[in-house]
Amino acid sequence: MQRKHYDAEHIAFAEAVHTFLDKEVVPHYLDWERDGITPRGVFAAAGRNGFLGMAIPEQYGGGGIDDFRFNQALGEQVAYAGVTGTGLGITLHNDICLPYFLAYCNDEQRQRWLPGIASGSLITAVAMSEPGAGSDLSGIRTSAVRSSSGGDDHYVVNGAKTFITNGINADLVITAVRTSEEKHRGLTLLVLERGLPGFERGRNLAKVGLHSQDTAELSFTDVQVPVANRLGDEGSGFGQLVANLPKERISIAIAGLAAARAAFDQTVAYVRERRAFGTSIGSFQNTRFVLAEIATEIDVAQAFVDQCIRALNDGELTVEDAAKAKWWCTELQGRVVDRCVQLHGGYGYMVEFPIARAFADARVTRIYGGATEIMKEIIGRALPL
Ligand SMILES: Cc1cc2nc3c(=O)[nH]c(=O)nc-3n(C[C@H](O)[C@H](O)[C@H](O)COP(=O)(O)OP(=O)(O)OC[C@H]3O[C@@H](n4cnc5c(N)ncnc54)[C@H](O)[C@@H]3O)c2cc1C
């Protein structure tokens, strides 16, 4: 189906991202997958090309255009290029972390952080999850106690986070901490900067997929964080997280749907060439039916996602619609990559084939950013039952 969602500038932006990924990422991607991390220089290169901080005002070095279709175009190109592991760090930086900085920084913080976020010299992460708290953010135990010992007004932070994307590379970690025992109003967001004494990175975790993505443990032992690093008011963290999670979920939906489309395209190309029983695999009715179903599901989902992006741009995307997009597109991604592996036969299980990596990379999207079950809870709670 022809999409009329993008204007000429989005299409030009997508083409520029494609060229960038082709030159700067694709040739090195398998090395980074083996290394378990993407070099920091990729962020700087993306920044130089205008692919970071598109929504940051120009006075701070950003693109000055708050239009999520640019984020969407970038997320799609990452999936089409088959470099999801590297791309996740960049989309997390742009789609998920940056909105917190834009919405909650005061003037001093904007000047301190936004130029580096736009250039890629400051890589960002968001640390909510803890060993004992994932789906239920009210279970966060990392504590921050206000103190003015030594003359400086600061928080003393103790605790641990896990599963943090960009965890090794990050310079600025938006960290959800508990400043009081009140279940929701006890949460506050602090930005922990690289190098603070007592702020340590733990293991870069070994994962099933997304190998070039550093997903790490973080620990905090009596870390003194200046009060000037707090985002917004003390006690407003839960509300800030809830307000920003729809953007996180739509970003994951975009990536999931684009990954499904990439898997479909790869499979169409493969079944045209591969032969069995004297004919191409693509000529079997089963193959045509499977691919016809996938083509339909992708186009239908795309219409919903594009509508969500327009609502987001208009400030009207609801928590429920973002949850619908997230669970639907990631479950679709899972079904599609599985069926596409099947049509690749044994080659689909070989890591040198992009479809095999897509299969491994896909599994987590139904879990992170809120598991499918949590999305259904959010949607169900809003129904007039
Ligand atoms: C690769 C990766 C990257 C990640 N990146 C980040 C990051 O950058 N920052 C960050 O803060 N976190 C990150 N996470 C953490 C991720 O968001 C959590 O793993 C996710 O929210 C689920 O939390 P959990 O793992 O503690 O699972 P749990 O909360 O223990 O849930 C386990 C399962 O129980 C079920 N379940 C839970 N609650 C309910 C319920 N109410 N109703 C029905 N079923 C339920 C679901 O099936 C769920 O999958 C990442 C995780 C991974 C794997």
PDB file of N, CA and C in Angstrom, residues 144-156 223-227 234:
ATOM      1  N   ALA A 144      17.782   7.689  47.264  1.00  0.00           N
ATOM      2  CA  ALA A 144      18.505   8.959  47.166  1.00  0.00           C
ATOM      3  C   ALA A 144      18.122   9.780  48.390  1.00  0.00           C
ATOM      4  N   VAL A 145      19.117  10.045  49.225  1.00  0.00           N
ATOM      5  CA  VAL A 145      18.870  10.773  50.472  1.00  0.00           C
ATOM      6  C   VAL A 145      19.528  12.144  50.354  1.00  0.00           C
ATOM      7  N   ARG A 146      18.730  13.162  50.587  1.00  0.00           N
ATOM      8  CA  ARG A 146      19.260  14.519  50.425  1.00  0.00           C
ATOM      9  C   ARG A 146      20.196  14.864  51.589  1.00  0.00           C
ATOM     10  N   SER A 147      21.284  15.542  51.234  1.00  0.00           N
ATOM     11  CA  SER A 147      22.277  15.874  52.256  1.00  0.00           C
ATOM     12  C   SER A 147      22.973  17.166  51.857  1.00  0.00           C
ATOM     13  N   SER A 148      23.428  17.902  52.853  1.00  0.00           N
ATOM     14  CA  SER A 148      24.251  19.070  52.509  1.00  0.00           C
ATOM     15  C   SER A 148      25.577  19.005  53.235  1.00  0.00           C
ATOM     16  N   SER A 149      25.978  17.770  53.590  1.00  0.00           N
ATOM     17  CA  SER A 149      27.278  17.634  54.259  1.00  0.00           C
ATOM     18  C   SER A 149      28.380  18.033  53.281  1.00  0.00           C
ATOM     19  N   GLY A 150      29.389  18.710  53.781  1.00  0.00           N
ATOM     20  CA  GLY A 150      30.470  19.182  52.909  1.00  0.00           C
ATOM     21  C   GLY A 150      30.118  20.488  52.224  1.00  0.00           C
ATOM     22  N   GLY A 151      28.925  21.026  52.520  1.00  0.00           N
ATOM     23  CA  GLY A 151      28.575  22.339  51.969  1.00  0.00           C
ATOM     24  C   GLY A 151      27.739  22.282  50.706  1.00  0.00           C
ATOM     25  N   ASP A 152      27.849  21.181  49.906  1.00  0.00           N
ATOM     26  CA  ASP A 152      27.082  21.100  48.649  1.00  0.00           C
ATOM     27  C   ASP A 152      25.736  20.445  48.906  1.00  0.00           C
ATOM     28  N   ASP A 153      24.712  20.962  48.207  1.00  0.00           N
ATOM     29  CA  ASP A 153      23.395  20.331  48.294  1.00  0.00           C
ATOM     30  C   ASP A 153      23.393  19.162  47.301  1.00  0.00           C
ATOM     31  N   HIS A 154      23.265  17.944  47.822  1.00  0.00           N
ATOM     32  CA  HIS A 154      23.335  16.781  46.923  1.00  0.00           C
ATOM     33  C   HIS A 154      22.464  15.643  47.452  1.00  0.00           C
ATOM     34  N   TYR A 155      22.311  14.616  46.603  1.00  0.00           N
ATOM     35  CA  TYR A 155      21.666  13.378  47.025  1.00  0.00           C
ATOM     36  C   TYR A 155      22.746  12.308  47.168  1.00  0.00           C
ATOM     37  N   VAL A 156      22.571  11.448  48.155  1.00  0.00           N
ATOM     38  CA  VAL A 156      23.469  10.293  48.279  1.00  0.00           C
ATOM     39  C   VAL A 156      22.689   9.083  47.760  1.00  0.00           C
ATOM     40  N   VAL A 223      26.909   7.442  46.046  1.00  0.00           N
ATOM     41  CA  VAL A 223      27.219   8.386  44.966  1.00  0.00           C
ATOM     42  C   VAL A 223      26.631   9.749  45.330  1.00  0.00           C
ATOM     43  N   GLN A 224      27.463  10.765  45.317  1.00  0.00           N
ATOM     44  CA  GLN A 224      26.971  12.113  45.628  1.00  0.00           C
ATOM     45  C   GLN A 224      26.557  12.793  44.321  1.00  0.00           C
ATOM     46  N   VAL A 225      25.248  12.954  44.170  1.00  0.00           N
ATOM     47  CA  VAL A 225      24.704  13.542  42.929  1.00  0.00           C
ATOM     48  C   VAL A 225      24.194  14.944  43.253  1.00  0.00           C
ATOM     49  N   PRO A 226      24.739  15.977  42.599  1.00  0.00           N
ATOM     50  CA  PRO A 226      24.283  17.337  42.901  1.00  0.00           C
ATOM     51  C   PRO A 226      22.775  17.471  42.700  1.00  0.00           C
ATOM     52  N   VAL A 227      22.140  18.265  43.553  1.00  0.00           N
ATOM     53  CA  VAL A 227      20.699  18.516  43.375  1.00  0.00           C
ATOM     54  C   VAL A 227      20.454  19.159  42.013  1.00  0.00           C
ATOM     55  N   GLU A 234      11.339  17.098  43.045  1.00  0.00           N
ATOM     56  CA  GLU A 234      11.438  15.854  43.809  1.00  0.00           C
ATOM     57  C   GLU A 234      10.043  15.244  43.928  1.00  0.00           C
TER      58      GLU A 234
END
